[in-house]
PDB file of C-alpha atoms in Angstrom:
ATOM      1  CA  UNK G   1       0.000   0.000   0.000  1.00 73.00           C
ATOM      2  CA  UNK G   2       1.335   3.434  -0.747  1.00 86.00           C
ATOM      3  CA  UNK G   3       1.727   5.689   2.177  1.00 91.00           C
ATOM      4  CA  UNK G   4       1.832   8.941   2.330  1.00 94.00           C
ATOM      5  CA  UNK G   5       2.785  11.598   4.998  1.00 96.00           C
ATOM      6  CA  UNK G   6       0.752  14.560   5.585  1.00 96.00           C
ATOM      7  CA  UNK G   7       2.419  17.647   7.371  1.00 96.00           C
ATOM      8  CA  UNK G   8       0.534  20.571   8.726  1.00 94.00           C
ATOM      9  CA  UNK G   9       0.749  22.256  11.931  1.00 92.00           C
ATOM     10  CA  UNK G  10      -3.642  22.761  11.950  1.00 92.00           C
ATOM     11  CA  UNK G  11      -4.915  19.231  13.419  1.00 94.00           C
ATOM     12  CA  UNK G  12      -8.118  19.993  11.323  1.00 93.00           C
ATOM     13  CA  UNK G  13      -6.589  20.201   7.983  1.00 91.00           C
ATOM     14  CA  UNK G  14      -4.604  17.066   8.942  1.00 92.00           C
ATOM     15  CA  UNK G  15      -7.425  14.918   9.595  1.00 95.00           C
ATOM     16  CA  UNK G  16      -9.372  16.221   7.003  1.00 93.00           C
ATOM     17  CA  UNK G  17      -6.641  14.839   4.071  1.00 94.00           C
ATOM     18  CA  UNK G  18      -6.218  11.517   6.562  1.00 95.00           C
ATOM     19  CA  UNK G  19      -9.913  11.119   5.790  1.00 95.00           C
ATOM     20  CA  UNK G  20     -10.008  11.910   2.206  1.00 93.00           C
ATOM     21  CA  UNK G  21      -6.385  10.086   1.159  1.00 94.00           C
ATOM     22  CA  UNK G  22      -7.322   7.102   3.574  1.00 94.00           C
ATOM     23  CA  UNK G  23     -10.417   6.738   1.948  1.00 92.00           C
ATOM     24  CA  UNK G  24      -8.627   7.060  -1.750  1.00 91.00           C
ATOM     25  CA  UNK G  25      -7.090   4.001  -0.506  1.00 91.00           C
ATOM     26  CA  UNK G  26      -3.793   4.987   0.899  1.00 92.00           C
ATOM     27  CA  UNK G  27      -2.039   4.536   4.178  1.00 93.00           C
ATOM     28  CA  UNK G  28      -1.628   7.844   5.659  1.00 95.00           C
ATOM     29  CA  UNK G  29       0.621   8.614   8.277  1.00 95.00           C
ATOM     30  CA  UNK G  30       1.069  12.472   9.567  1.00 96.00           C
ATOM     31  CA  UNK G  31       3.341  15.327  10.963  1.00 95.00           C
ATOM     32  CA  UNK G  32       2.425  18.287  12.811  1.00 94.00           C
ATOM     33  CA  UNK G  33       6.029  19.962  12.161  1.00 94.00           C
ATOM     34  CA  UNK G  34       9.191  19.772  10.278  1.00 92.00           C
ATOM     35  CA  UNK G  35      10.820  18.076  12.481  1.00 93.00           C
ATOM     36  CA  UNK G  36       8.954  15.251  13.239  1.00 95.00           C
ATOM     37  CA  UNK G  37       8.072  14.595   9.583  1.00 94.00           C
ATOM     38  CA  UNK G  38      11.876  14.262   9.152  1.00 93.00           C
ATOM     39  CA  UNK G  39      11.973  11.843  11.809  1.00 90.00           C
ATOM     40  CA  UNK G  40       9.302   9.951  10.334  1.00 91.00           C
ATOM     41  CA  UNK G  41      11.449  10.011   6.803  1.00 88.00           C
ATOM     42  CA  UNK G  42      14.068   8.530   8.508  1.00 83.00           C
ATOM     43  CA  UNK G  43      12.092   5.730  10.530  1.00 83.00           C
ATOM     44  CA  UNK G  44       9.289   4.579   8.555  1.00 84.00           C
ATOM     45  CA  UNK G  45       9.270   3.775   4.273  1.00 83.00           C
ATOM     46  CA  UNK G  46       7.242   6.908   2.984  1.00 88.00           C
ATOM     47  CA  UNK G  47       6.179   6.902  -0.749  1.00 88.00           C
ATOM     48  CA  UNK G  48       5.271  10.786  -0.975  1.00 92.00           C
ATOM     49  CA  UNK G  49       4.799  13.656   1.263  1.00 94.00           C
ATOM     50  CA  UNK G  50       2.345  16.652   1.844  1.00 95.00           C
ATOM     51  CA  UNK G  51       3.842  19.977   2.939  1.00 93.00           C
ATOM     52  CA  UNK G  52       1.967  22.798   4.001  1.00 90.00           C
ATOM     53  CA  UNK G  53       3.979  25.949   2.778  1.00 85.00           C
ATOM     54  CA  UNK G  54       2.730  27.904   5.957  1.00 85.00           C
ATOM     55  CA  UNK G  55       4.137  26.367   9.216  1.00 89.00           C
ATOM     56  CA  UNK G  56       5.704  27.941  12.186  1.00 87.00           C
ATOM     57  CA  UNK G  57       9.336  27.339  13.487  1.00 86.00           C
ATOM     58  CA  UNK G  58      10.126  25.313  10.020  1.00 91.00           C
ATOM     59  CA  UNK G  59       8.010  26.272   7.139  1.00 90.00           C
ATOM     60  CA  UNK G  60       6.823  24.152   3.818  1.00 88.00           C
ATOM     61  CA  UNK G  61      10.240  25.958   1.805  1.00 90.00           C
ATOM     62  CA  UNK G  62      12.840  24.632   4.833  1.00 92.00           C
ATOM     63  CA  UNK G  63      11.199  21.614   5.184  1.00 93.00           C
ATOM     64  CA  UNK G  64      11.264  20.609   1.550  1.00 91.00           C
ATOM     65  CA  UNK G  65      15.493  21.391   1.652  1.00 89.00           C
ATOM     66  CA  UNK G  66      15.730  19.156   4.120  1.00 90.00           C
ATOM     67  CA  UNK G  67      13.847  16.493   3.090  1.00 89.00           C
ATOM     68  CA  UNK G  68      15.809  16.507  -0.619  1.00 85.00           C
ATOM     69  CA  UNK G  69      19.266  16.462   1.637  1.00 82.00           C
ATOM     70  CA  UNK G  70      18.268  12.844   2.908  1.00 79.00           C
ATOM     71  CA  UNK G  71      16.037  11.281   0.750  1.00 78.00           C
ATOM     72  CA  UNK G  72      14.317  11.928  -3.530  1.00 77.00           C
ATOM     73  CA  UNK G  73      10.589  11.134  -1.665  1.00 85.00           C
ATOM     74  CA  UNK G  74       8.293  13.275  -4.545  1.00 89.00           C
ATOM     75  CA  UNK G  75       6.798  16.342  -2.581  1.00 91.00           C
ATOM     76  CA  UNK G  76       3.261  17.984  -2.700  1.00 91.00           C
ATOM     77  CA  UNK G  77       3.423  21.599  -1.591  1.00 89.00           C
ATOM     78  CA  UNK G  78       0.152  23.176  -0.059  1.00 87.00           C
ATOM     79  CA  UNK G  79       0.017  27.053  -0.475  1.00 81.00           C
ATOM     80  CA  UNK G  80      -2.057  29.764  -0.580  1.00 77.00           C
ATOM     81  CA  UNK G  81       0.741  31.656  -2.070  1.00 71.00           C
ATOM     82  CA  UNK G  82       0.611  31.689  -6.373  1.00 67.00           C
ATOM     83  CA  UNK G  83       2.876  34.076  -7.452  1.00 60.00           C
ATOM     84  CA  UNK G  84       5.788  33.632  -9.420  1.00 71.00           C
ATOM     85  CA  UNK G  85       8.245  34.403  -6.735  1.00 74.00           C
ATOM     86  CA  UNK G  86       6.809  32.125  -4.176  1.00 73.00           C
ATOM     87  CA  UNK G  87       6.228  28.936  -6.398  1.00 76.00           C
ATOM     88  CA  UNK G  88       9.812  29.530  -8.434  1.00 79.00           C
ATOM     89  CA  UNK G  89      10.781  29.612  -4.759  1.00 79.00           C
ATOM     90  CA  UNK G  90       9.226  26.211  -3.689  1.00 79.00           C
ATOM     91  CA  UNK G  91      10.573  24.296  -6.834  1.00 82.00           C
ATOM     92  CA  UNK G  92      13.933  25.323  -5.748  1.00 83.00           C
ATOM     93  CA  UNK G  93      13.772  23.930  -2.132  1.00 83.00           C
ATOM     94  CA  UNK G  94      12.668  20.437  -4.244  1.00 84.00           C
ATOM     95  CA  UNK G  95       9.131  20.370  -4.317  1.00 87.00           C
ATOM     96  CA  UNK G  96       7.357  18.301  -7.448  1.00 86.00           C
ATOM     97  CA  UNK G  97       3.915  19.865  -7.649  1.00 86.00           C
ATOM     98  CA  UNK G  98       1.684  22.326  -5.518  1.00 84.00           C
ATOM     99  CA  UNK G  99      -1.778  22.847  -5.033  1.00 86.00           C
ATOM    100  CA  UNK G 100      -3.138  26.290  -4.309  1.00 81.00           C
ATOM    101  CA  UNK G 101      -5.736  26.727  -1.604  1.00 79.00           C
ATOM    102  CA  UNK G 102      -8.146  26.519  -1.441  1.00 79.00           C
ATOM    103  CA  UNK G 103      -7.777  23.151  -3.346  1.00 80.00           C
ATOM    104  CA  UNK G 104     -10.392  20.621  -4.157  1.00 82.00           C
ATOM    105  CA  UNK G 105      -9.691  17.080  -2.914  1.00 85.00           C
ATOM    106  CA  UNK G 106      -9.769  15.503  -6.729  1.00 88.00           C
ATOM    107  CA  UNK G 107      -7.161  17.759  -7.392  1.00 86.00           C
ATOM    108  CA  UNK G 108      -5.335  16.654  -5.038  1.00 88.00           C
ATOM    109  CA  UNK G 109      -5.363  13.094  -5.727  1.00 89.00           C
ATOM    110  CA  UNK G 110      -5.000  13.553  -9.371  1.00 88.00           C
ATOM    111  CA  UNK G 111      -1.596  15.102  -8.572  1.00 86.00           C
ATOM    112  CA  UNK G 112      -0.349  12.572  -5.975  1.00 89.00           C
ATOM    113  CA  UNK G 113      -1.532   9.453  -8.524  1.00 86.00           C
ATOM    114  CA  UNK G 114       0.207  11.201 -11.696  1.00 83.00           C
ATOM    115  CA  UNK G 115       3.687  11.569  -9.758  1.00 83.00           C
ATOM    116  CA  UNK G 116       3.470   8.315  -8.318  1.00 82.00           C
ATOM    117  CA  UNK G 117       2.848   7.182 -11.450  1.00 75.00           C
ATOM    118  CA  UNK G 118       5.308   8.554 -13.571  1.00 69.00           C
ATOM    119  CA  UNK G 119       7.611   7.656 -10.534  1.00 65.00           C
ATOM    120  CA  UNK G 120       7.088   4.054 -11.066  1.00 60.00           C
ATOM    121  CA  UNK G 121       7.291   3.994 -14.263  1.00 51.00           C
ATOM    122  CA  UNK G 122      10.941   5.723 -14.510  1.00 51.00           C
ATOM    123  CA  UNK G 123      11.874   3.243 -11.654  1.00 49.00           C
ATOM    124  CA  UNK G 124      11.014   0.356 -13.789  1.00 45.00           C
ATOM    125  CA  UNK G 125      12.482   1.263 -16.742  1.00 49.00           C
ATOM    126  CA  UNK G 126      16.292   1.245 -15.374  1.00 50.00           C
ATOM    127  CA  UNK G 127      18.940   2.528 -17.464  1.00 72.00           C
ATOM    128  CA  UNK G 128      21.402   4.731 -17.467  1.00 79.00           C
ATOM    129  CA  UNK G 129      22.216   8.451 -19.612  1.00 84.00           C
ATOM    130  CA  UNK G 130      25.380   9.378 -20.199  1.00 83.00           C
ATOM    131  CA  UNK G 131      26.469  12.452 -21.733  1.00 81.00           C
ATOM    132  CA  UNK G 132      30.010  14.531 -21.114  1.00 77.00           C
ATOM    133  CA  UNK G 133      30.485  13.658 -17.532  1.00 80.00           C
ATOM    134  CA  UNK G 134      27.077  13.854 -16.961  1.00 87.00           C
ATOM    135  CA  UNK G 135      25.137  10.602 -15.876  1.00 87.00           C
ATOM    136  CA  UNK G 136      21.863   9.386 -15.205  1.00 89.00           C
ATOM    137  CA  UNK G 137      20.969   6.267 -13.799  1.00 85.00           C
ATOM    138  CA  UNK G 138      17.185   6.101 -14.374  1.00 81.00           C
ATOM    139  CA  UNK G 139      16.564   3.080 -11.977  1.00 74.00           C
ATOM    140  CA  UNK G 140      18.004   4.433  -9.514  1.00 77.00           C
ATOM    141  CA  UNK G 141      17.085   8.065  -9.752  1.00 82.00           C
ATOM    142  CA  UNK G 142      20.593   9.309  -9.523  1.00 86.00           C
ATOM    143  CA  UNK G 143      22.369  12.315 -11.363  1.00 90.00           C
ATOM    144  CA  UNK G 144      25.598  13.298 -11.009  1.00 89.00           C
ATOM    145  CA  UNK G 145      27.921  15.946 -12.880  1.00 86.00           C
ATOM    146  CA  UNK G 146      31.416  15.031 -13.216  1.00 80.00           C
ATOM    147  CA  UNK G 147      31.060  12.512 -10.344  1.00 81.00           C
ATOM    148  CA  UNK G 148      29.511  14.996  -8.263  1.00 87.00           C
ATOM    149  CA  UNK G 149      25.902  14.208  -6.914  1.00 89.00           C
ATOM    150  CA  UNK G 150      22.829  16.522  -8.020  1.00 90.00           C
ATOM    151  CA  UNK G 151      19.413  16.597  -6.008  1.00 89.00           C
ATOM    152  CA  UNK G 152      16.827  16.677  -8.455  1.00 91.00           C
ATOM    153  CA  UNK G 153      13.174  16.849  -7.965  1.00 89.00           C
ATOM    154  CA  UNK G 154      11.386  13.948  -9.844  1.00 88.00           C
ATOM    155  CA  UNK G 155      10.041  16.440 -12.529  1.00 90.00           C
ATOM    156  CA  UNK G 156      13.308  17.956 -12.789  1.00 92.00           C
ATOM    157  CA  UNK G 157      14.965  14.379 -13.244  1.00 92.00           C
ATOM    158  CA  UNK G 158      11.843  13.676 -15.634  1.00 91.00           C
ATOM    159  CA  UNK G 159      12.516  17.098 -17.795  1.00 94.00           C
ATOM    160  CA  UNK G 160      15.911  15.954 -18.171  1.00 94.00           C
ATOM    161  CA  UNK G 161      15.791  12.760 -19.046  1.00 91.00           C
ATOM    162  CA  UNK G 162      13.623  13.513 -21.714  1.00 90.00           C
ATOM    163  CA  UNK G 163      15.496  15.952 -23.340  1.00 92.00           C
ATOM    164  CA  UNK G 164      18.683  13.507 -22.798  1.00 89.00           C
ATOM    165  CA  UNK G 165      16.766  10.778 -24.614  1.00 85.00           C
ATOM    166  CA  UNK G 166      15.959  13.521 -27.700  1.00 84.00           C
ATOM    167  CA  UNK G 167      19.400  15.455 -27.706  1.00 84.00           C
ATOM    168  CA  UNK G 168      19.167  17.687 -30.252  1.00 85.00           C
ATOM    169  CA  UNK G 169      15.257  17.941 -30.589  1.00 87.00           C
ATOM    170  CA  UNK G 170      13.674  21.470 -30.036  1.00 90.00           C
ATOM    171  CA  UNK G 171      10.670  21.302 -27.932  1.00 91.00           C
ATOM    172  CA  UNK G 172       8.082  23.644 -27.347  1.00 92.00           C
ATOM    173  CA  UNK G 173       7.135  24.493 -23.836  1.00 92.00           C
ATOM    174  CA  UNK G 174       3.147  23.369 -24.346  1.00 91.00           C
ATOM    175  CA  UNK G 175       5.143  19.618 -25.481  1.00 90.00           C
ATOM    176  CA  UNK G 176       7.178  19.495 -22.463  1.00 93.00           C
ATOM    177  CA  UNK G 177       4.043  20.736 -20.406  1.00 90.00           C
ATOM    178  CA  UNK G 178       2.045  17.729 -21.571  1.00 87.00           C
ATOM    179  CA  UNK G 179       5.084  15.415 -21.512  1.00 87.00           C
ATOM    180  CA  UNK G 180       5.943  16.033 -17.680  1.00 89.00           C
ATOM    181  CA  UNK G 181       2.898  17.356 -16.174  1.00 86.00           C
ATOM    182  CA  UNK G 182       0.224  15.755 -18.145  1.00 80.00           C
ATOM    183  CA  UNK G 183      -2.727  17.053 -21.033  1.00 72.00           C
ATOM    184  CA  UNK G 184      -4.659  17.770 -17.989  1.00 74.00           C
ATOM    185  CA  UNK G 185      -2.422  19.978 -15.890  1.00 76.00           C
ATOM    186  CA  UNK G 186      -3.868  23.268 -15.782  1.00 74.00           C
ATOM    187  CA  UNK G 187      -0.952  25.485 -14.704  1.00 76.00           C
ATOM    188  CA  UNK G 188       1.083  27.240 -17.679  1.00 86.00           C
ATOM    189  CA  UNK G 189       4.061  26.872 -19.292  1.00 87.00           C
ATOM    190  CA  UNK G 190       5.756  29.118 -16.539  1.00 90.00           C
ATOM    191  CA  UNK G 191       6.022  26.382 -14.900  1.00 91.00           C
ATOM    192  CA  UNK G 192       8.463  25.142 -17.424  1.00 93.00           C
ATOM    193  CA  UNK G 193      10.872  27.471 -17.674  1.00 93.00           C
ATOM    194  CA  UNK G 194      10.886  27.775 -13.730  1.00 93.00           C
ATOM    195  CA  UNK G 195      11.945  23.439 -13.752  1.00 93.00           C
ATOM    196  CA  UNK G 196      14.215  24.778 -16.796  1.00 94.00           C
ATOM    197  CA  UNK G 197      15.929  27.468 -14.611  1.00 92.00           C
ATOM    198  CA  UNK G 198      16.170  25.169 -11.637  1.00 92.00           C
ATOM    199  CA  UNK G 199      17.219  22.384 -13.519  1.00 92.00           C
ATOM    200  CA  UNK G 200      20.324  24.332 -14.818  1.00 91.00           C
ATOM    201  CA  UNK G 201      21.164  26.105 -11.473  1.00 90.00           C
ATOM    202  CA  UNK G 202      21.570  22.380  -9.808  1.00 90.00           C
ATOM    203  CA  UNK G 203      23.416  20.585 -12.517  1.00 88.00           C
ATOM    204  CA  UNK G 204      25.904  23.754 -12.535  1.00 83.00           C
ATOM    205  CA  UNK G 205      28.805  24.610 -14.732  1.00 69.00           C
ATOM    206  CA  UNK G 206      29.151  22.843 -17.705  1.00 63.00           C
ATOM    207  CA  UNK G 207      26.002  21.141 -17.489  1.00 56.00           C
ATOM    208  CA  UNK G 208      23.886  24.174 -17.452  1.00 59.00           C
ATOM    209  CA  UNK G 209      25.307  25.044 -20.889  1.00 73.00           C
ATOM    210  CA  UNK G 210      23.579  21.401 -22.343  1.00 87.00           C
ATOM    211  CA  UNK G 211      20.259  22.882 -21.949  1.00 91.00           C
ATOM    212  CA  UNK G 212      19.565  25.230 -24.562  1.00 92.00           C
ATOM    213  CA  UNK G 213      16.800  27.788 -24.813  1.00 92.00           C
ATOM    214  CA  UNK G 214      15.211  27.786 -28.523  1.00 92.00           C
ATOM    215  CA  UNK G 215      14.141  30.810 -29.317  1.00 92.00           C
ATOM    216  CA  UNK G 216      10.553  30.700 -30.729  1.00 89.00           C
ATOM    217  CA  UNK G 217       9.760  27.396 -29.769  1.00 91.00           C
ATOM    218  CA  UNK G 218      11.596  25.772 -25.964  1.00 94.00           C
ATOM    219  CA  UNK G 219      14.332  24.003 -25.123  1.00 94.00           C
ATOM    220  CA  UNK G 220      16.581  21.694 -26.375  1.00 93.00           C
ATOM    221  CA  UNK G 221      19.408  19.395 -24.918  1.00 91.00           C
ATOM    222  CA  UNK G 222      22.939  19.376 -26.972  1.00 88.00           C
ATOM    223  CA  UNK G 223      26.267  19.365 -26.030  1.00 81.00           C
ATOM    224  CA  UNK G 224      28.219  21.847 -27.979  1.00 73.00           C
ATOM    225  CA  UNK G 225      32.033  19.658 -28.572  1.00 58.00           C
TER     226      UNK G 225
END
């Protein structure tokens, strides 16, 4: 059974997504703070996690860091924030996907089952990218640049394994919108070139030269001998 952590500081809200994920089938387990979510990480097998963006002492953005420094468990981030600033924010600290309150519990699940989904299938289809000292072992969900690890967010990894697989193929931002996030997702293609950005800031120098922005139409990945 898939189990997934729920962390919010408001006992209501927490028992409210126990009810509605537990009756969706899945084992939920919760957190009422950053801290003891991270001990739960660390103690119990956890398939995906809910973060509330708004939490005292340890907020959804901290919380998300320090879950990517131990473990690549797919992240859910609750906000009521949806500005640029604040979501380009959350993608950096590792999260997958968010949901903006006030959210409607379909929505919800929709998101959880297409990231667990597309999380399976990567795990099952194990191989490995290499590309100029830059490797990708698919089963495993590693990256690393020059031997170096890279944290990557499964979207992230998912954005750049498919442009790995197609190097040299332009695509447009609505194709890797549909690729990543589904023909249903209904945020824009913002939400591209904020994975884009983040993508390049954690692979670093050279690597954040393979990605290339296509003018017109998206990106690309090429490596320029």
């Amino acid at each position: 059974m898939t189990t997934v952590l729920i962390v919010d500081d408001e006992q209501s809200m927490r028992r409210l997504l126990d009810l509605q994920l537990t009756q969706k089938g899945y084992n939920v387990v919760t957190a009422s703070s950053g801290e003891e979510a991270l001990h739960l990480l660390k103690s119990v097998r956890i398939d995906l996690v809910v973060v509330d963006g708004m939490m005292p002492e340890m907020d959804g953005f901290e919380l998300s860091r320090k879950i990517r420094e131990i473990s690549e468990t797919p992240i859910v981030f609750l906000t009521a924030l949806d500005d640029r600033e604040s979501l380009l924010k959350g993608f950096e600290s590792g999260v997958d996907d968010y949901v903006t309150k006030p959210f409607d519990s379909e929505e919800l699940h929709a998101r959880i089952q297409a990231i667990l989904k597309r999380s399976k299938v990567e795990a099952m289809n194990g191989h490995e990218l290499f590309r100029s000292g830059l490797h990708v072992n698919i089963e495993s969900r590693s990256v690393t640049m020059d031997g170096e690890k890279k944290q990557l967010t499964l979207k992230e990894l998912e954005l750049l394994i498919l442009l790995m697989k197609s190097e040299g193929r332009a695509f447009s931002r609505e194709e890797l919108l549909t690729h990543i996030w589904g023909s249903h997702y209904e945020g824009t293609t913002r939400t591209v070139d904020t994975h884009v950005k983040t993508l390049r800031l954690k692979l670093g120098s050279p690597a954040d030269q393979f990605i290339h922005t296509v003018w017109g139409i998206g990106y690309k990945f090429e490596v320029m001998e």
